[in-house]
Amino acid sequence: MAKVKFPADDVRRVQLAYQAACPGDCWGFLRGLTIPSATGPKLFASCMTDFQQRAFLDMVPSIHVLRDGGMPPKRRFWLERTKKSSKDGDLGALLLWLVAFPTRPLYMQVGAADRDQAAIVKRRIKDILHYNPWLDEFVEIQRFKVRHKKGMAELDILAADIAGAHGETPDLLVLNELSHVTKWEFLENLMDNATGVPRGVVIVATNAGFLGTTAYVWRQNAEKSGDWAMHVWSKPSPWLSESDIEDARRRSTKSRFNRLYWGKWASGKGDAFDEADIDAMFRDLEPLDGPETGWRYVAGLDLGVSHDHAGLVLVGVGEGRLRLARMDAWEPDGDEIDLREVEDHVLACCRRFRADLYYDPWQATLMAQRLRGKGIRTVEVPFSGQNLNRMANTLKQVVENHQLEAFDVDGRLRRDLGKLCLVEKSYGYRLEATSDEFGHADVGTALAVCLPRAVEMLQGKRGLAPEDDLTADSTPLSEDELDAMPAELRDIYDSGVPER
């Protein structure tokens, strides 16, 4: 079908009528913009999707009332989309209308994790201005600011990694890329400032992030609250081709691909476990204060490099089951953790639960020696190839077979498991943790250290039981008996036998 070509004068009259109507009609302004679509410059109305339209029609009434100084019908919006689904472009178009056509002094902020993330919305505004040059009469872009040329409206671009005070109270606050934020005090301060504006509006915009993080807590609070309008798009962007999506799948871990392209919040950046298997581990359980009848316990300790983190896990074995009994973690208050505090806590837990302690001697040898002197049985688990392979395979088996029942009060264990990657080596496999803002996978590593012994106990291979008599026989062992003794028992024996 041939395209109808309108006379230039008619086109010009339509354009002028549209421009004249824009100050009083945000929705009309959005539909009439020329945007840089995935297939080139297009009229926004011709390529706007249903999910975009629903979000705009929900937000526009509040944006109009906000602009004119009234009480918006809705004041909180959560905009969550998959990668390349025009989240930033849509925000840029909406903010551009407010900057271009204020009816009163307006102050707005866009806050993000860093200057690159914060500048995305500004770049989208700049792109729209390029294709709609008539708006240059109203709007100018500065380094970290978009402003009305007569000063009636200002939009500040703020980032957590840029020094400076952000104490002003905005009429409109956009918190962008929430899933990337590490400096939460920055965003909390912005949100507190916005709370001080009773007629103000807040828009949170983000991709899916990681379970157990502050971003996910904010999302849960928004979902439970009647104050937030939720707009979530959890399918691949309609502008991506099947080959683009397949290419993204091939070069991404399963967790990353599902998070960015299907909007599924993930436990972490690792690829060792499927999300469904991690989910199946967690039950409605609480940490134990003491041992339960008929159960035996084993403890795993991981001290981080340079003593900057530590994790302790106790696993219970009983009734044909494995259960997480306790989980503790230490993070530095300054440069290092207090190793005396860690040692006292490990001692108390192992005594209370009659648990053997399994540990990596690289960092914990001295602590283990002191614990042995206080009656705790300790077993070295050097991170050699054989042990690393055993730890990796055991943890994978237990998680995939849903053998461990666990609690996860603060999301720590879920995050640790989610950041683990299974890496093939010459000796088999080892677990490696991807780096993120939560530091080391200390709790996950502590679990991996003690889990092989817990599985042995589950399979009926006897260890110490609560009723075992630990009183030492004073008869010295012969040389043959000493040579036949396992290394960990020889270590314990030597630590309590005077030099001959």
Coordinates of N, CA, C and O in Angstrom, one line a residue, residues 59-220:
M59 N 1.1 7.1 35.3 CA 1.9 8.2 35.9 C 1.5 9.6 35.5 O 1.7 10.6 36.3
V60 N 1.0 9.8 34.3 CA 0.8 11.1 33.7 C -0.1 11.9 34.6 O 0.1 13.1 34.8
P61 N -1.3 11.4 35.1 CA -2.1 12.3 36.0 C -1.4 12.9 37.2 O -1.6 14.0 37.5
S62 N -0.5 12.0 37.8 CA 0.3 12.5 38.9 C 1.3 13.5 38.5 O 1.6 14.5 39.2
I63 N 1.9 13.3 37.3 CA 2.9 14.3 36.8 C 2.2 15.6 36.5 O 2.8 16.7 36.8
H64 N 1.0 15.6 35.9 CA 0.3 16.9 35.7 C 0.0 17.6 37.0 O 0.3 18.9 37.1
V65 N -0.5 16.9 38.0 CA -0.9 17.6 39.2 C 0.4 18.1 39.9 O 0.4 19.2 40.5
L66 N 1.4 17.3 39.9 CA 2.7 17.7 40.5 C 3.2 19.0 39.9 O 3.6 19.9 40.6
R67 N 3.2 19.0 38.6 CA 3.7 20.2 37.8 C 2.9 21.5 38.3 O 3.5 22.6 38.4
D68 N 1.6 21.3 38.5 CA 0.8 22.5 38.8 C 0.6 22.7 40.3 O -0.1 23.7 40.7
G69 N 1.3 21.9 41.2 CA 1.4 22.2 42.6 C 0.3 21.6 43.4 O 0.1 22.0 44.6
G70 N -0.5 20.7 42.9 CA -1.6 20.0 43.7 C -1.1 18.8 44.3 O 0.1 18.5 44.3
M71 N -2.0 18.0 44.9 CA -1.7 16.7 45.5 C -1.9 15.6 44.5 O -3.0 15.3 44.1
P72 N -0.8 14.9 44.1 CA -0.9 13.9 43.1 C -1.8 12.7 43.6 O -1.7 12.3 44.7
P73 N -2.6 12.1 42.7 CA -3.4 11.0 43.1 C -2.5 9.8 43.5 O -2.9 9.0 44.4
K74 N -1.4 9.6 42.9 CA -0.4 8.6 43.3 C 1.0 9.2 43.4 O 1.3 10.0 42.6
R75 N 1.7 8.8 44.5 CA 3.0 9.5 44.7 C 4.2 8.6 44.6 O 5.3 9.1 44.8
R76 N 4.0 7.3 44.5 CA 5.1 6.4 44.5 C 4.9 5.4 43.3 O 3.9 4.7 43.2
F77 N 5.9 5.3 42.5 CA 5.9 4.4 41.3 C 7.1 3.5 41.3 O 8.2 4.0 41.4
W78 N 6.9 2.2 41.0 CA 8.0 1.2 40.9 C 8.0 0.8 39.4 O 7.1 0.1 39.0
L79 N 9.1 1.1 38.7 CA 9.2 0.8 37.3 C 10.3 -0.2 37.1 O 11.5 0.1 37.2
E80 N 10.0 -1.5 36.9 CA 11.0 -2.5 36.7 C 10.9 -3.2 35.4 O 9.8 -3.7 35.0
R81 N 12.0 -3.2 34.6 CA 11.9 -3.8 33.3 C 13.2 -4.5 33.0 O 14.2 -4.4 33.7
T82 N 13.1 -5.4 32.0 CA 14.3 -6.1 31.5 C 15.2 -5.2 30.7 O 14.8 -4.1 30.3
K83 N 16.3 -5.8 30.3 CA 17.4 -5.0 29.6 C 16.8 -4.6 28.3 O 16.2 -5.3 27.5
K84 N 17.1 -3.3 27.9 CA 16.8 -2.7 26.6 C 15.3 -2.6 26.4 O 14.8 -2.6 25.3
S85 N 14.5 -2.4 27.5 CA 13.1 -2.2 27.4 C 12.6 -0.8 27.6 O 11.5 -0.5 28.1
S86 N 13.5 0.2 27.3 CA 13.3 1.6 27.2 C 12.9 2.2 28.6 O 12.2 3.3 28.6
K87 N 13.4 1.7 29.7 CA 13.1 2.3 31.0 C 13.7 3.7 31.0 O 13.0 4.7 31.4
D88 N 14.9 3.9 30.7 CA 15.6 5.2 30.8 C 15.0 6.2 29.7 O 14.8 7.4 30.0
G89 N 14.7 5.7 28.5 CA 14.1 6.6 27.5 C 12.8 7.1 27.9 O 12.5 8.3 27.7
D90 N 12.0 6.2 28.5 CA 10.6 6.7 29.0 C 10.7 7.7 30.1 O 10.0 8.7 30.1
L91 N 11.6 7.4 31.0 CA 11.8 8.4 32.1 C 12.3 9.7 31.6 O 11.9 10.8 32.0
G92 N 13.2 9.7 30.6 CA 13.8 10.9 30.0 C 12.7 11.7 29.3 O 12.6 13.0 29.5
A93 N 11.8 11.1 28.6 CA 10.7 11.8 28.0 C 9.7 12.4 29.0 O 9.3 13.6 28.8
L94 N 9.4 11.7 30.1 CA 8.5 12.2 31.1 C 9.2 13.4 31.8 O 8.5 14.5 32.0
L95 N 10.4 13.3 32.1 CA 11.1 14.4 32.8 C 11.3 15.6 31.9 O 11.2 16.8 32.3
L96 N 11.5 15.4 30.6 CA 11.6 16.5 29.7 C 10.4 17.3 29.6 O 10.5 18.6 29.5
W97 N 9.2 16.8 29.7 CA 8.0 17.6 29.7 C 7.9 18.5 30.9 O 7.6 19.6 30.8
L98 N 8.3 18.0 32.1 CA 8.3 18.8 33.3 C 9.3 19.9 33.2 O 9.0 21.0 33.7
V99 N 10.5 19.6 32.7 CA 11.5 20.7 32.5 C 11.1 21.7 31.5 O 11.3 23.0 31.7
A100 N 10.5 21.3 30.4 CA 10.2 22.2 29.3 C 9.0 23.1 29.6 O 8.9 24.3 29.2
F101 N 8.0 22.6 30.4 CA 6.8 23.4 30.5 C 6.3 23.5 32.0 O 5.2 23.1 32.4
P102 N 7.2 24.1 32.8 CA 6.8 24.3 34.2 C 5.8 25.4 34.4 O 5.7 26.4 33.6
T103 N 4.9 25.3 35.4 CA 4.0 26.4 35.7 C 4.3 27.0 37.0 O 3.6 28.0 37.5
R104 N 5.3 26.5 37.7 CA 5.8 27.0 39.0 C 7.2 26.5 39.1 O 7.7 25.7 38.3
P105 N 8.0 27.1 40.1 CA 9.3 26.6 40.3 C 9.3 25.1 40.6 O 8.6 24.6 41.5
L106 N 10.1 24.3 39.9 CA 10.2 22.8 40.1 C 11.6 22.4 40.3 O 12.5 22.9 39.5
Y107 N 11.8 21.5 41.3 CA 13.2 21.0 41.5 C 13.1 19.5 41.5 O 12.3 18.9 42.2
M108 N 13.9 18.8 40.6 CA 13.8 17.4 40.5 C 15.2 16.8 40.6 O 16.2 17.5 40.3
Q109 N 15.3 15.5 40.9 CA 16.6 14.8 41.1 C 16.5 13.4 40.4 O 15.4 12.8 40.5
V110 N 17.6 13.0 39.8 CA 17.8 11.6 39.4 C 19.0 11.1 40.1 O 20.1 11.7 40.0
G111 N 18.8 10.1 41.0 CA 20.0 9.6 41.8 C 20.2 8.2 41.3 O 19.3 7.4 41.0
A112 N 21.5 7.8 41.3 CA 21.9 6.5 40.8 C 23.2 6.1 41.5 O 23.8 6.8 42.3
A113 N 23.7 4.8 41.2 CA 24.8 4.2 41.9 C 26.1 5.0 41.6 O 27.0 5.1 42.5
D114 N 26.3 5.4 40.4 CA 27.5 6.1 40.0 C 27.2 7.0 38.9 O 26.1 7.1 38.3
R115 N 28.2 7.8 38.5 CA 28.0 8.9 37.5 C 27.6 8.3 36.1 O 26.8 9.0 35.4
D116 N 28.1 7.1 35.8 CA 27.7 6.6 34.5 C 26.2 6.2 34.5 O 25.5 6.4 33.5
Q117 N 25.8 5.5 35.6 CA 24.4 5.2 35.6 C 23.5 6.4 35.7 O 22.4 6.5 35.1
A118 N 23.9 7.4 36.5 CA 23.1 8.6 36.6 C 23.0 9.4 35.3 O 22.0 10.0 35.0
A119 N 24.0 9.3 34.5 CA 24.0 10.1 33.2 C 23.2 9.5 32.1 O 22.9 10.1 31.1
I120 N 22.7 8.2 32.3 CA 21.9 7.6 31.3 C 20.7 8.3 30.9 O 20.4 8.6 29.7
V121 N 19.9 8.8 31.9 CA 18.7 9.5 31.7 C 19.0 10.8 31.0 O 18.3 11.2 30.1
K122 N 20.1 11.5 31.4 CA 20.5 12.7 30.7 C 20.8 12.5 29.2 O 20.4 13.3 28.4
R123 N 21.4 11.4 28.9 CA 21.7 11.0 27.5 C 20.4 10.8 26.7 O 20.3 11.1 25.6
R124 N 19.5 10.1 27.4 CA 18.2 9.9 26.7 C 17.5 11.2 26.4 O 16.9 11.4 25.3
I125 N 17.5 12.1 27.3 CA 16.9 13.4 27.1 C 17.6 14.1 25.9 O 17.0 14.7 25.1
K126 N 19.0 14.1 25.9 CA 19.7 14.7 24.8 C 19.4 14.1 23.5 O 19.2 14.8 22.5
D127 N 19.2 12.7 23.4 CA 18.7 12.1 22.2 C 17.4 12.6 21.7 O 17.2 12.9 20.5
I128 N 16.4 12.8 22.7 CA 15.1 13.2 22.3 C 15.2 14.7 21.8 O 14.5 15.0 20.8
L129 N 16.0 15.5 22.4 CA 16.2 16.9 21.9 C 16.7 16.9 20.5 O 16.4 17.8 19.7
H130 N 17.6 16.0 20.2 CA 18.2 15.9 18.8 C 17.1 15.7 17.8 O 17.1 16.4 16.7
Y131 N 16.2 14.8 18.1 CA 15.1 14.5 17.1 C 13.9 15.5 17.2 O 13.0 15.4 16.4
N132 N 13.9 16.3 18.2 CA 12.8 17.3 18.4 C 13.4 18.7 18.7 O 13.3 19.2 19.8
P133 N 14.1 19.3 17.7 CA 14.9 20.5 18.0 C 14.0 21.7 18.4 O 14.6 22.6 19.0
W134 N 12.7 21.6 18.2 CA 11.9 22.7 18.6 C 11.9 22.9 20.2 O 11.6 24.0 20.7
L135 N 12.3 21.8 20.9 CA 12.4 21.9 22.4 C 13.6 22.6 22.9 O 13.7 23.0 24.0
D136 N 14.6 22.9 22.0 CA 15.7 23.6 22.4 C 15.4 25.0 22.8 O 16.1 25.7 23.6
E137 N 14.2 25.5 22.4 CA 13.8 26.9 22.9 C 13.5 26.9 24.4 O 13.6 27.9 25.0
F138 N 13.2 25.7 24.9 CA 12.8 25.6 26.3 C 13.8 25.0 27.3 O 13.8 25.3 28.5
V139 N 14.7 24.1 26.7 CA 15.5 23.3 27.6 C 17.0 23.4 27.2 O 17.3 23.6 26.0
E140 N 17.9 23.4 28.3 CA 19.3 23.3 28.0 C 19.9 22.3 28.9 O 19.4 22.0 30.0
I141 N 21.0 21.7 28.5 CA 21.7 20.6 29.2 C 23.0 21.1 29.6 O 23.8 21.6 28.8
Q142 N 23.3 21.0 30.9 CA 24.6 21.3 31.5 C 25.3 20.0 31.9 O 24.8 18.9 31.6
R143 N 26.4 20.1 32.6 CA 27.2 18.9 32.9 C 26.4 17.9 33.7 O 26.3 16.7 33.3
F144 N 25.9 18.2 34.9 CA 25.1 17.3 35.7 C 23.7 17.9 35.9 O 23.1 17.8 37.0
K145 N 23.2 18.6 34.9 CA 21.9 19.3 35.2 C 21.2 19.5 33.8 O 21.8 19.6 32.8
V146 N 19.8 19.3 33.9 CA 19.0 19.7 32.7 C 18.0 20.8 33.3 O 17.4 20.6 34.3
R147 N 17.9 21.9 32.6 CA 17.2 23.0 33.2 C 16.3 23.7 32.1 O 16.6 23.7 31.0
H148 N 15.3 24.4 32.6 CA 14.4 25.2 31.8 C 15.2 26.5 31.6 O 15.9 27.0 32.5
K149 N 15.2 27.0 30.4 CA 16.1 28.1 30.0 C 15.8 29.4 30.8 O 16.6 30.3 30.9
K150 N 14.6 29.5 31.3 CA 14.2 30.7 32.2 C 14.4 30.4 33.7 O 14.0 31.2 34.5
G151 N 14.9 29.2 34.0 CA 15.2 28.9 35.4 C 14.0 28.4 36.2 O 14.2 28.2 37.4
M152 N 12.9 28.2 35.6 CA 11.7 27.7 36.3 C 11.8 26.3 36.8 O 11.2 25.9 37.8
A153 N 12.5 25.5 36.1 CA 12.6 24.0 36.5 C 14.1 23.6 36.3 O 14.7 23.9 35.4
E154 N 14.5 22.7 37.3 CA 15.8 22.2 37.2 C 15.8 20.7 37.6 O 15.1 20.3 38.5
L155 N 16.6 19.9 36.8 CA 16.8 18.5 37.1 C 18.2 18.3 37.4 O 19.1 18.5 36.5
D156 N 18.6 17.8 38.6 CA 19.9 17.5 39.0 C 20.2 16.0 38.8 O 19.4 15.2 39.1
I157 N 21.4 15.7 38.2 CA 21.8 14.4 38.0 C 22.8 14.1 39.1 O 23.9 14.6 39.2
L158 N 22.4 13.2 40.1 CA 23.2 12.9 41.3 C 23.7 11.5 41.2 O 23.0 10.6 40.8
A159 N 24.9 11.3 41.8 CA 25.5 9.9 41.8 C 26.2 9.7 43.1 O 26.8 10.6 43.7
A160 N 26.2 8.5 43.6 CA 26.7 8.2 44.9 C 28.2 8.3 45.0 O 28.8 8.6 46.0
D161 N 28.9 8.3 43.8 CA 30.4 8.4 43.8 C 30.9 9.8 43.5 O 32.0 10.0 43.2
I162 N 30.0 10.8 43.4 CA 30.3 12.1 43.2 C 30.2 12.9 44.5 O 29.1 12.9 45.2
A163 N 31.3 13.5 45.0 CA 31.2 14.2 46.3 C 30.3 15.4 46.2 O 30.2 16.0 45.1
G164 N 29.7 15.7 47.3 CA 28.9 16.9 47.4 C 27.6 16.6 48.2 O 27.2 15.5 48.4
A165 N 27.0 17.7 48.7 CA 25.8 17.6 49.5 C 24.6 17.4 48.6 O 24.5 18.1 47.6
H166 N 23.7 16.5 49.0 CA 22.5 16.3 48.2 C 21.3 16.5 49.2 O 20.4 15.7 49.3
G167 N 21.3 17.6 49.9 CA 20.3 17.8 51.0 C 19.1 18.5 50.6 O 18.2 18.7 51.4
E168 N 18.9 18.9 49.3 CA 17.7 19.6 48.9 C 16.5 18.7 48.8 O 16.7 17.5 48.6
T169 N 15.3 19.2 49.0 CA 14.1 18.4 48.9 C 13.5 18.5 47.5 O 13.1 19.6 47.1
P170 N 13.4 17.4 46.8 CA 12.9 17.5 45.4 C 11.4 17.4 45.3 O 10.8 16.7 46.1
D171 N 10.8 18.0 44.3 CA 9.4 17.8 44.0 C 9.2 16.4 43.3 O 8.2 15.8 43.6
L172 N 10.2 16.0 42.5 CA 10.2 14.7 41.9 C 11.6 14.1 42.1 O 12.6 14.7 41.8
L173 N 11.6 12.8 42.6 CA 12.8 12.1 42.8 C 12.7 10.8 42.0 O 11.8 10.0 42.1
V174 N 13.8 10.6 41.1 CA 13.9 9.3 40.4 C 15.1 8.6 40.9 O 16.2 9.2 40.9
L175 N 14.9 7.4 41.5 CA 16.0 6.6 41.9 C 16.2 5.5 40.8 O 15.4 4.6 40.6
N176 N 17.3 5.7 40.1 CA 17.5 4.9 38.9 C 18.5 3.8 39.1 O 19.5 3.9 39.9
E177 N 18.3 2.6 38.4 CA 19.2 1.5 38.5 C 19.4 1.0 39.9 O 20.6 0.9 40.4
L178 N 18.3 0.8 40.7 CA 18.4 0.5 42.1 C 19.2 -0.8 42.3 O 19.9 -0.9 43.3
S179 N 19.2 -1.8 41.4 CA 19.9 -3.0 41.6 C 21.4 -2.9 41.5 O 22.1 -3.8 41.9
H180 N 21.9 -1.7 41.1 CA 23.4 -1.5 41.0 C 23.9 -0.8 42.2 O 25.1 -0.6 42.3
V181 N 23.1 -0.3 43.1 CA 23.5 0.5 44.2 C 24.3 -0.2 45.2 O 23.9 -1.4 45.6
T182 N 25.4 0.3 45.7 CA 26.2 -0.2 46.8 C 26.2 0.7 48.0 O 26.3 0.3 49.1
K183 N 26.1 2.0 47.8 CA 26.2 3.0 48.8 C 24.7 3.4 49.2 O 24.2 4.4 48.7
W184 N 24.1 2.6 50.1 CA 22.7 2.8 50.3 C 22.4 4.0 51.2 O 21.3 4.5 51.1
E185 N 23.4 4.5 51.9 CA 23.1 5.7 52.7 C 22.8 6.9 51.8 O 22.0 7.7 52.1
F186 N 23.4 6.9 50.6 CA 23.2 8.0 49.7 C 21.7 8.0 49.2 O 21.0 9.0 49.2
L187 N 21.2 6.8 48.8 CA 19.8 6.7 48.3 C 18.9 6.9 49.5 O 17.8 7.5 49.3
E188 N 19.2 6.4 50.7 CA 18.3 6.6 51.8 C 18.2 8.1 52.1 O 17.1 8.5 52.5
N189 N 19.3 8.8 52.0 CA 19.2 10.3 52.3 C 18.3 10.9 51.3 O 17.5 11.8 51.6
L190 N 18.5 10.6 50.0 CA 17.6 11.1 48.9 C 16.1 10.8 49.2 O 15.3 11.7 49.1
M191 N 15.9 9.6 49.6 CA 14.5 9.2 49.9 C 13.9 9.9 51.1 O 12.8 10.3 51.1
D192 N 14.8 10.1 52.1 CA 14.3 10.9 53.3 C 14.0 12.3 52.9 O 13.0 12.9 53.4
N193 N 14.8 12.9 52.0 CA 14.5 14.2 51.6 C 13.2 14.3 50.8 O 12.4 15.2 51.0
A194 N 13.0 13.3 50.0 CA 11.7 13.3 49.2 C 10.5 13.1 50.1 O 9.4 13.6 49.9
T195 N 10.7 12.3 51.2 CA 9.6 12.1 52.2 C 9.1 13.4 52.8 O 8.0 13.6 53.2
G196 N 10.1 14.4 52.8 CA 9.7 15.7 53.4 C 8.9 16.6 52.5 O 8.6 17.7 52.8
V197 N 8.5 16.1 51.3 CA 7.7 16.9 50.4 C 6.4 16.1 50.3 O 6.2 15.2 49.5
P198 N 5.3 16.5 51.0 CA 4.1 15.8 51.1 C 3.4 15.7 49.7 O 2.7 14.7 49.4
R199 N 3.7 16.6 48.8 CA 3.0 16.6 47.5 C 4.0 16.1 46.4 O 3.8 16.2 45.2
G200 N 5.2 15.5 46.8 CA 6.2 15.1 45.9 C 5.9 13.7 45.4 O 5.1 12.9 45.9
V201 N 6.6 13.4 44.3 CA 6.5 12.1 43.6 C 7.9 11.4 43.6 O 8.9 12.1 43.4
V202 N 7.9 10.1 43.8 CA 9.1 9.3 43.7 C 8.9 8.2 42.7 O 7.8 7.5 42.7
I203 N 9.8 8.0 41.8 CA 9.8 6.9 40.8 C 11.1 6.1 41.0 O 12.2 6.6 40.9
V204 N 11.0 4.8 41.3 CA 12.1 3.9 41.4 C 12.1 3.1 40.1 O 11.1 2.6 39.6
A205 N 13.3 3.1 39.4 CA 13.4 2.4 38.1 C 14.6 1.5 38.2 O 15.7 1.9 38.6
T206 N 14.4 0.2 37.8 CA 15.5 -0.7 38.0 C 15.3 -2.0 37.1 O 14.2 -2.2 36.6
N207 N 16.4 -2.7 36.8 CA 16.3 -4.1 36.4 C 16.1 -5.0 37.6 O 16.2 -4.5 38.7
A208 N 15.8 -6.2 37.3 CA 15.8 -7.2 38.4 C 17.2 -7.3 39.0 O 18.2 -7.2 38.2
G209 N 17.3 -7.5 40.3 CA 18.6 -7.6 40.9 C 18.8 -8.9 41.6 O 18.5 -9.9 41.1
F210 N 19.3 -8.8 42.9 CA 19.7 -10.0 43.6 C 18.8 -10.1 44.9 O 18.6 -9.2 45.6
L211 N 18.4 -11.4 45.1 CA 17.6 -11.7 46.3 C 18.5 -11.5 47.5 O 19.7 -11.7 47.5
G212 N 17.8 -11.0 48.6 CA 18.5 -10.8 49.9 C 19.3 -9.5 50.0 O 19.8 -9.2 51.0
T213 N 19.2 -8.7 48.9 CA 19.9 -7.4 49.0 C 19.0 -6.3 49.5 O 17.7 -6.5 49.6
T214 N 19.5 -5.1 49.7 CA 18.7 -4.0 50.1 C 17.7 -3.6 49.0 O 16.5 -3.3 49.3
A215 N 18.1 -3.7 47.8 CA 17.2 -3.4 46.7 C 16.0 -4.3 46.7 O 14.9 -3.9 46.4
Y216 N 16.2 -5.6 47.0 CA 15.1 -6.6 47.1 C 14.2 -6.3 48.2 O 13.0 -6.4 48.2
V217 N 14.8 -5.9 49.4 CA 14.0 -5.5 50.5 C 13.1 -4.3 50.2 O 11.9 -4.3 50.5
W218 N 13.6 -3.3 49.5 CA 12.8 -2.2 49.0 C 11.7 -2.6 48.1 O 10.6 -2.1 48.2
R219 N 12.0 -3.6 47.2 CA 11.0 -4.1 46.3 C 9.9 -4.7 47.1 O 8.7 -4.5 46.8
Q220 N 10.2 -5.6 48.0 CA 9.2 -6.3 48.8 C 8.3 -5.3 49.6 O 7.1 -5.4 49.7

